CSV table of C-alpha atoms in Angstrom, one decimal:
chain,number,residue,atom,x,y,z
A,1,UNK,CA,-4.3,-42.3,13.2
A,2,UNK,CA,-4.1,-45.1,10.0
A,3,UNK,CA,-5.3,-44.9,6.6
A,4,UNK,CA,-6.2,-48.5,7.1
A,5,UNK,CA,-8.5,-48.7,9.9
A,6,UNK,CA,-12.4,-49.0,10.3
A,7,UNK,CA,-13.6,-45.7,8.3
A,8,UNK,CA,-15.1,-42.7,10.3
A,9,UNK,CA,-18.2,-40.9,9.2
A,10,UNK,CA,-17.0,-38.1,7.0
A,11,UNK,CA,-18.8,-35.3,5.4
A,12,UNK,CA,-18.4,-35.6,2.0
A,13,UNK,CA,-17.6,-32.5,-0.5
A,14,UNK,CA,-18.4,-33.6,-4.0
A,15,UNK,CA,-16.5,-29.8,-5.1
A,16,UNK,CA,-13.6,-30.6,-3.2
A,17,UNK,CA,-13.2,-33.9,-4.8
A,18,UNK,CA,-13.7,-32.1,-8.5
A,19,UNK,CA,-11.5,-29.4,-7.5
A,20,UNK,CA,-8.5,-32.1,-7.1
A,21,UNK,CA,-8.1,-33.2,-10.6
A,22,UNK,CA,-7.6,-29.6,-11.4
A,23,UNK,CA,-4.1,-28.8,-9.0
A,24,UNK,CA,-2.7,-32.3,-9.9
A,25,UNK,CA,0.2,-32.6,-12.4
A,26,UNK,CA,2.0,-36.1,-13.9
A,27,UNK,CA,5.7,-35.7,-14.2
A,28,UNK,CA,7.8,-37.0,-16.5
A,29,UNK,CA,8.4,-40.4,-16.6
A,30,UNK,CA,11.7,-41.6,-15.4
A,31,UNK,CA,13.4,-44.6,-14.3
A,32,UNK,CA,11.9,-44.6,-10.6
A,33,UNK,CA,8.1,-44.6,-11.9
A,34,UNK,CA,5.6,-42.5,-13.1
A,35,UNK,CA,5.1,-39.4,-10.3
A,36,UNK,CA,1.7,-37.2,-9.6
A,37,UNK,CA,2.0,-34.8,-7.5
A,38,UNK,CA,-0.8,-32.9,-5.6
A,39,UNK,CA,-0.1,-28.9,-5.6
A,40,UNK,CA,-2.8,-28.5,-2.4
A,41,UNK,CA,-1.2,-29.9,0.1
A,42,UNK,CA,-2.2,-34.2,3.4
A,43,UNK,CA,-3.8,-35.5,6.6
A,44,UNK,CA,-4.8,-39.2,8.1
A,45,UNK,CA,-8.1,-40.7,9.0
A,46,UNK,CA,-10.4,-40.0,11.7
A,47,UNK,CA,-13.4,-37.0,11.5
A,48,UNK,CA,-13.6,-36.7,15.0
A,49,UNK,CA,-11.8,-34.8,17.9
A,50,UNK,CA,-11.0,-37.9,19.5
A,51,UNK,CA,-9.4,-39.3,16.3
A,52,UNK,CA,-7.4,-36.0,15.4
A,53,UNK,CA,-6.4,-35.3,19.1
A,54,UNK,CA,-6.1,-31.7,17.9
A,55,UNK,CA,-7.9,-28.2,19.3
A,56,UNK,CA,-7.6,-25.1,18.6
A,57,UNK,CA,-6.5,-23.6,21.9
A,58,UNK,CA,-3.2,-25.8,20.9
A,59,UNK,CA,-2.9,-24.2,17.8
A,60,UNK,CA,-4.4,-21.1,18.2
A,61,UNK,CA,-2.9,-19.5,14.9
A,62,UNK,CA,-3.3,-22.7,12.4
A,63,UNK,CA,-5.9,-21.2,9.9
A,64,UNK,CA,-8.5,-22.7,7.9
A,65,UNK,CA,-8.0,-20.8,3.9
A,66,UNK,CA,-11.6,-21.8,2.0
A,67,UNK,CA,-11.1,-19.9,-2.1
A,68,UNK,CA,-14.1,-19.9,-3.9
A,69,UNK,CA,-13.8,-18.6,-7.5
A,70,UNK,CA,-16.0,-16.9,-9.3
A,71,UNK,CA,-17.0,-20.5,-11.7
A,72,UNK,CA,-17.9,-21.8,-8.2
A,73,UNK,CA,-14.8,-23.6,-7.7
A,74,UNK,CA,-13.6,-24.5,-4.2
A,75,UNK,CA,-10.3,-25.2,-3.1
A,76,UNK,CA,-8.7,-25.3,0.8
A,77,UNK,CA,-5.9,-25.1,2.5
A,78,UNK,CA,-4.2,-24.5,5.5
A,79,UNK,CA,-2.0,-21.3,7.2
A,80,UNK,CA,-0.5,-20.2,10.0
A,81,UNK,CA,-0.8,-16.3,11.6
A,82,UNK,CA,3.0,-15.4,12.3
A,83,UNK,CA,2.1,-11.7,13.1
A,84,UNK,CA,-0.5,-10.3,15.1
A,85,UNK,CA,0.6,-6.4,15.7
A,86,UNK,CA,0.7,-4.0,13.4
A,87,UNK,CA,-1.5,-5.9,11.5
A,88,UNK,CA,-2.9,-9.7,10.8
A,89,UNK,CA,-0.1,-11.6,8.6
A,90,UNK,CA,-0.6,-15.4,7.7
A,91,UNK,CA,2.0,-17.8,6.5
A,92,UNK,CA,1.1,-20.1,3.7
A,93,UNK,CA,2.2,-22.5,0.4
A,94,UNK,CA,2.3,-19.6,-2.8
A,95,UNK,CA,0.3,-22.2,-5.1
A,96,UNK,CA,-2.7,-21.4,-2.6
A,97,UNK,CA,-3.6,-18.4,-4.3
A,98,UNK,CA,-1.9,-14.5,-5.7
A,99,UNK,CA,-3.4,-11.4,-5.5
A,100,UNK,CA,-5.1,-11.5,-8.9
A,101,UNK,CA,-7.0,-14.7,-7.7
A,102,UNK,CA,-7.9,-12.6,-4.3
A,103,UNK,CA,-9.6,-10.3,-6.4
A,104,UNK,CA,-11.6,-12.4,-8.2
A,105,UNK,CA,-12.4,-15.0,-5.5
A,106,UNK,CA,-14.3,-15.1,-2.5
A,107,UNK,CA,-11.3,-15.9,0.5
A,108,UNK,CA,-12.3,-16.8,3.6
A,109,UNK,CA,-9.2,-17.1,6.4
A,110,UNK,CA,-10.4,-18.4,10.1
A,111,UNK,CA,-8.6,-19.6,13.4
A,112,UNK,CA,-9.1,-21.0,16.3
A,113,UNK,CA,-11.7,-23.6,14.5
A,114,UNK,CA,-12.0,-26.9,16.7
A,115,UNK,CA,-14.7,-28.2,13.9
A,116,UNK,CA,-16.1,-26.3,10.7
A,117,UNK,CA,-19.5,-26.3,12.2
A,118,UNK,CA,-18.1,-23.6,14.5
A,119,UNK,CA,-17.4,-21.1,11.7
A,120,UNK,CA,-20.6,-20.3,11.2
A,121,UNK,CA,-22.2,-20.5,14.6
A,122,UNK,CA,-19.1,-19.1,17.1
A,123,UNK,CA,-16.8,-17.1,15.2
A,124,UNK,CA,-16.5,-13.3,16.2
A,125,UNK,CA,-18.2,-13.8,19.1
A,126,UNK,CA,-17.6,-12.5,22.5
A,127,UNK,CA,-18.4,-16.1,23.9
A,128,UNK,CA,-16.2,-17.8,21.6
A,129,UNK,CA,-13.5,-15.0,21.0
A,130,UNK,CA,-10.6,-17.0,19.9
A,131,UNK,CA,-12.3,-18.0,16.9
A,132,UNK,CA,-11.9,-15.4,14.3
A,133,UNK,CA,-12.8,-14.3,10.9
A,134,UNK,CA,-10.3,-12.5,8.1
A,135,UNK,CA,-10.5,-10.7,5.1
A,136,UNK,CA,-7.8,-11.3,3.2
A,137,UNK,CA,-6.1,-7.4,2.1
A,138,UNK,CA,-3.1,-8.2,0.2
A,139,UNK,CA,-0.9,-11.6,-1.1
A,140,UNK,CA,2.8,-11.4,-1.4
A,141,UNK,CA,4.0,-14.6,-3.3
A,142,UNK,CA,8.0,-15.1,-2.9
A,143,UNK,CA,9.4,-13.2,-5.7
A,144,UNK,CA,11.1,-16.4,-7.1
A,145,UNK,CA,7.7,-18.4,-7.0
A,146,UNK,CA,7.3,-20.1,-10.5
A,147,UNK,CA,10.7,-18.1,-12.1
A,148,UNK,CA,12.9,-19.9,-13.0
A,149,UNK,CA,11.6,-22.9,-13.7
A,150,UNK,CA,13.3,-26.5,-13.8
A,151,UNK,CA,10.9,-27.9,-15.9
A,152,UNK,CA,9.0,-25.8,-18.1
A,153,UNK,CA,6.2,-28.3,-18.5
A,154,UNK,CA,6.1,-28.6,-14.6
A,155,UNK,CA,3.0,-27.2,-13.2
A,156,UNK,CA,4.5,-27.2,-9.1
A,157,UNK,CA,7.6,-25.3,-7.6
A,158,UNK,CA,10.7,-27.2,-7.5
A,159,UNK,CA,12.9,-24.9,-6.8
A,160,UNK,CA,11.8,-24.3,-3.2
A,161,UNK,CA,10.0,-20.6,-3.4
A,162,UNK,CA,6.4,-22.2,-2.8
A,163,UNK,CA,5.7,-19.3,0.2
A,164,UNK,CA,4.0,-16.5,0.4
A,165,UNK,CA,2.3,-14.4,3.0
A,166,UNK,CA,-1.4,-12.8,3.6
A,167,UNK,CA,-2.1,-9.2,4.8
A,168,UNK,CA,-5.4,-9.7,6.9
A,169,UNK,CA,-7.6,-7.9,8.5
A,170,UNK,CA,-10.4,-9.2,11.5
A,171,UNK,CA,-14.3,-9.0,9.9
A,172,UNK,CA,-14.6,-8.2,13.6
A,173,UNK,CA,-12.4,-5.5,14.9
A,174,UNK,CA,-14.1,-4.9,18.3
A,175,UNK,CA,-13.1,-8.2,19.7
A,176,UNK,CA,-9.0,-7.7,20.3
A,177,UNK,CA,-7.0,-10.7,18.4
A,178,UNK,CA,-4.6,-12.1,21.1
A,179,UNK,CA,-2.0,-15.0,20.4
A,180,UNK,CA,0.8,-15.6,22.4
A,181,UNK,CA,3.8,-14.8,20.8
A,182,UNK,CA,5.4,-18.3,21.5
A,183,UNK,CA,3.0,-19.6,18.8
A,184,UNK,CA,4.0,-17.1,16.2
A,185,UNK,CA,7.9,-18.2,16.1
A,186,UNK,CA,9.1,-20.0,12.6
A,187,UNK,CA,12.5,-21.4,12.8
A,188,UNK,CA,15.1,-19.6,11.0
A,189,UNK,CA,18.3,-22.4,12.2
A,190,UNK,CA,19.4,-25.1,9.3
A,191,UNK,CA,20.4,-27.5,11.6
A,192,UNK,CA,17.1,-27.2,13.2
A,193,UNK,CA,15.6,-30.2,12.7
A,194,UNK,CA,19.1,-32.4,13.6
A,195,UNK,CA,20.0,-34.3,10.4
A,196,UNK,CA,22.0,-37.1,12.3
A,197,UNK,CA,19.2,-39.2,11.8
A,198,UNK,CA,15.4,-39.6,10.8
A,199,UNK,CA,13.6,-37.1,13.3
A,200,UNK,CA,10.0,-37.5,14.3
A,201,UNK,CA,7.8,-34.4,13.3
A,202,UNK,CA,4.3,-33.8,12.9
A,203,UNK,CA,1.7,-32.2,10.6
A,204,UNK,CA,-1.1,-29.9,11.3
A,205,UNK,CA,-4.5,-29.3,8.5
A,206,UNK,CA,-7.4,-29.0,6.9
A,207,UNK,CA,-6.3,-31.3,4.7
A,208,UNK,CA,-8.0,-34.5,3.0
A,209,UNK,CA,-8.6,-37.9,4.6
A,210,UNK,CA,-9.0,-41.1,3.6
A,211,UNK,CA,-11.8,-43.1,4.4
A,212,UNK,CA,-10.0,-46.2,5.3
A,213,UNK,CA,-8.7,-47.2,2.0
A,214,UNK,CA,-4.6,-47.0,2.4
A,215,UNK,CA,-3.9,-45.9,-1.2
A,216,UNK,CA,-6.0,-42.5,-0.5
A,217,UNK,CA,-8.3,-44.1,-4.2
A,218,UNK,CA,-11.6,-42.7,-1.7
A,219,UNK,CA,-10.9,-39.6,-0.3
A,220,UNK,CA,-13.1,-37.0,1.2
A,221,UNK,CA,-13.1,-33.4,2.7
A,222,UNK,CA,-12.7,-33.4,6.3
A,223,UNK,CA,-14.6,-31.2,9.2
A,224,UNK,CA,-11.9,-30.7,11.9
A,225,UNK,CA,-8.0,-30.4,12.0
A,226,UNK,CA,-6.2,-33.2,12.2
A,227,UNK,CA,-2.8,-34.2,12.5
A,228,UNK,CA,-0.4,-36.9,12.0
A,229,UNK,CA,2.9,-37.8,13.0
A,230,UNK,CA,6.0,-38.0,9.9
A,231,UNK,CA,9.3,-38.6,9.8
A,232,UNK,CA,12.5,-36.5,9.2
A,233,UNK,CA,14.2,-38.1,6.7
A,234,UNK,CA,18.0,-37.5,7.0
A,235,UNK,CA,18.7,-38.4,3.2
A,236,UNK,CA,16.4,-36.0,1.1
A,237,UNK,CA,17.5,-37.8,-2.4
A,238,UNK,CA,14.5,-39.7,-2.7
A,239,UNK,CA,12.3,-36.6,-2.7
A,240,UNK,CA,14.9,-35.2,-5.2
A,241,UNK,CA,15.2,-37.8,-7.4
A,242,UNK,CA,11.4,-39.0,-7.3
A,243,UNK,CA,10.2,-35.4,-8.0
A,244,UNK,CA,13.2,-33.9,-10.2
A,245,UNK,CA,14.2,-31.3,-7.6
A,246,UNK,CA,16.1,-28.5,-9.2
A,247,UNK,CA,20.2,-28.6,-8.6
A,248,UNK,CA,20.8,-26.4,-5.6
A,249,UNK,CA,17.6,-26.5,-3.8
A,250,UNK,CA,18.2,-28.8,-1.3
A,251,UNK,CA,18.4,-27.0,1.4
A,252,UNK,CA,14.9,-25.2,1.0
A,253,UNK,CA,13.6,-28.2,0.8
A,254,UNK,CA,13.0,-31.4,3.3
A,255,UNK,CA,11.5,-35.0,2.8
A,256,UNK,CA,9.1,-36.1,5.5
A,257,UNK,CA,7.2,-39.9,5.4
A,258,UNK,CA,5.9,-42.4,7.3
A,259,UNK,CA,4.6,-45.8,6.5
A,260,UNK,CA,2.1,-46.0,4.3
A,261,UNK,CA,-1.4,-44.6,5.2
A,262,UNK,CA,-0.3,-41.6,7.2
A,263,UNK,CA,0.8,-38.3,5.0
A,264,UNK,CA,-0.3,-35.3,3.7
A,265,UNK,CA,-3.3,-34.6,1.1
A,266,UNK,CA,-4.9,-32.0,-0.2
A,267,UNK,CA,-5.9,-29.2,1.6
A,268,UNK,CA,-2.9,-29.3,4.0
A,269,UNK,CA,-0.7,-27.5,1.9
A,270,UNK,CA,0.6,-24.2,3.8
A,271,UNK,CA,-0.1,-25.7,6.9
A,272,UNK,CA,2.7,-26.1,9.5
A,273,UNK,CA,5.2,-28.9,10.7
A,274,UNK,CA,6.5,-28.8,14.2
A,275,UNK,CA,9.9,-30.2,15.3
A,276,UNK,CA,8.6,-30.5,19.2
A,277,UNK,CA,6.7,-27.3,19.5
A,278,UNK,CA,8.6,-25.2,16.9
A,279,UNK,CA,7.1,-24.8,13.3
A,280,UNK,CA,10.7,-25.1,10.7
A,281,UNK,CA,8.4,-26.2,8.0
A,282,UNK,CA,5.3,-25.9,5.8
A,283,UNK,CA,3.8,-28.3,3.3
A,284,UNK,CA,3.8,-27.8,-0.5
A,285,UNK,CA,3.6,-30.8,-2.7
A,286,UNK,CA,3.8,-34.8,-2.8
A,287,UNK,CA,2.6,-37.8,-4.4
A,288,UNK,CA,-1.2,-37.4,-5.6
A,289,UNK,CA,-2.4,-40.9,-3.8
A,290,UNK,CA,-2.0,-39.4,-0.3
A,291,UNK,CA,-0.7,-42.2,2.1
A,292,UNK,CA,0.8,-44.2,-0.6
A,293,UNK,CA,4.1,-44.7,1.2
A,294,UNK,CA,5.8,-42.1,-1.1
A,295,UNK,CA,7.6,-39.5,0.6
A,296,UNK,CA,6.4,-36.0,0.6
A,297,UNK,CA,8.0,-32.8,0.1
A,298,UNK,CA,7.9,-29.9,2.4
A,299,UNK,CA,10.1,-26.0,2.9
A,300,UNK,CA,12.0,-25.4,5.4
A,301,UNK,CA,11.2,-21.9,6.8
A,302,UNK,CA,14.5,-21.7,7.4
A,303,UNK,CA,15.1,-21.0,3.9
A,304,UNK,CA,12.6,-18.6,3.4
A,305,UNK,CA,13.2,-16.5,6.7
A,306,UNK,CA,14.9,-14.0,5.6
A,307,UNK,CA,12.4,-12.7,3.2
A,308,UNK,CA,9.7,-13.2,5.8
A,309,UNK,CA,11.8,-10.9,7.9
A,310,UNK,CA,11.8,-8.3,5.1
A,311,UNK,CA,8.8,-8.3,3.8
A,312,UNK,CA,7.2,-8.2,7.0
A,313,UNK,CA,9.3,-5.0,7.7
A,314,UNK,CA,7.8,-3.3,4.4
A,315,UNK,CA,4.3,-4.3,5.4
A,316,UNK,CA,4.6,-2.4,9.3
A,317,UNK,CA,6.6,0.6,7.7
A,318,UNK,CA,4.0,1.3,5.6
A,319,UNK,CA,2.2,4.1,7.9
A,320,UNK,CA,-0.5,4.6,5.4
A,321,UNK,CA,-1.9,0.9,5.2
A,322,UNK,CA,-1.9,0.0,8.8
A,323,UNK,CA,-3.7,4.1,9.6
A,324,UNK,CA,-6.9,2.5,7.3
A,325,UNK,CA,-6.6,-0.5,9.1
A,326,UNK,CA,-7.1,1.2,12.6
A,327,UNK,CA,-9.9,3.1,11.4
């Protein structure tokens, strides 16, 4: 799973390619270099299941998010379903989209995917029933997404709100949605990773890969999930010096790497990071030349589990939403 291997056949998406230039930002030069950082999210090369190593039945509730807007812009990224009963909620990076974009895009939210090809073909079906199809009902953004803001010229969070979560529903509602609940857990524990040292994790998405160039200059839009395996770091100053963190968001906030040519790209952000088999992280931003050896930045669920836990109470108390949604 390196950037610099022999390249793979890829499908390549000439939108997704134009859509990148429009979620990257340059920040401000400083002493460590000038910065670009990629607001949709990473992954490594390889467009086949046995490069990956990744199906669906092992990550049942990773989600594949396709926004089309209404100029016939595409963007991706990725989610994860943390709620099944009372109703379809799915965990994923704010920037992704709001509610203002839902209503004036065409969102489409799928699980279960082992390939793209399958969406079209498998989904909702009763031979296939652990792929599904979502409409997307409602976003809730983190209330602090965007306000207050560090830098004022920024266009990505630095503060360490860059969450919010989906109200969906099933297109098909006559094939039950099962997940076991073990795969809906998010860590809610700071010291979960340990920070006595650099800890392996790993990545899951529909991100980007690179097609065997290690500073990610030819990229292209990839037809299965992949993964790759990061490190941990145990000092996050890098990430907060490189990136001009805001004071006092360190512990939203966590610094993963590896060695050059494995990382996370575009595409990938919202999309989980297990320590073992326990998601404590999603992906949100990092250097704009996926794979470059610069370290990216990803939150910590445990800092935003609280107000998961809340606002996932406000969505099943209200008796008059989830009553339409059983009709």
């Amino acid at each position: 799973m390196r950037s610099n291997t022999v390249p793979f056949p890829v499908v390549l998406l000439v939108a997704l390619l134009a859509c990148q230039a429009l979620f990257t930002a340059v920040l401000a030069q400083n002493e460590t270099a000038s910065v670009s950082i990629v607001t949709m999210g990473y992954t490594p090369v390889g467009d086949t299941l046995a490069d990956t190593g990744v199906k669906a039945k092992d990550y049942p509730n990773v989600a594949l998010i396709s926004i089309k807007t209404k100029t016939g812009q595409t963007t991706t990224c990725t989610g994860l379903i943390i709620q099944v009963d009372k109703v379809p909620v799915l965990l994923t990076a704010a920037h992704c989209a709001s509610d203002s974009t839902r209503k004036n895009s065409a969102i489409s939210v799928v699980i279960g995917l082992d390939t793209e090809s399958q969406f079209s073909t498998m989904c909702d079906t009763k031979d296939f029933p652990t792929c599904r199809k979502f409409k997307t009902l409602k976003i809730i953004q983190h209330p602090m997404y965007g306000h207050p803001k560090c830098d004022p010229q920024g266009t990505v969070d630095t503060m360490g709100y860059d969450v919010a979560l989906w109200v969906l529903t099933p297109k098909n509602k006559n094939i039950p949605l099962k997940i076991d609940s073990k795969y809906l857990r998010i860590n809610d524990k700071t010291s979960v990773p340990p920070s006595s040292s650099d800890v392996p994790i790993t990545a899951i998405g529909w991100g980007q890969i690179n097609v065997g160039n290690a500073q990610m200059m030819k990229a292209a839009a990839t037809s299965f999930v992949h993964k790759t395996d990061l490190t941990l770091r145990k000092d996050p100053s890098e990430c907060e010096k490189l990136y001009k963190l805001c004071p006092g968001s360190g512990p939203r906030f966590a610094c993963v790497s590896n060695k050059a040519g494995d990382s996370t790209c575009n595409g990938d952000s919202g999309g989980p990071l297990y320590y073992k088999d326990l998601v404590w992280a999603i992906t949100s931003f990092g250097s704009s030349k996926c794979g470059d050896g610069k370290p990216g930045v990803v939150l910590r669920t445990s800092g935003f589990y609280h107000w998961v836990q809340v606002t996932l109470k406000e969505i099943n108390s209200d008796k008059e939403f989830l009553a339409s949604q059983k009709a």
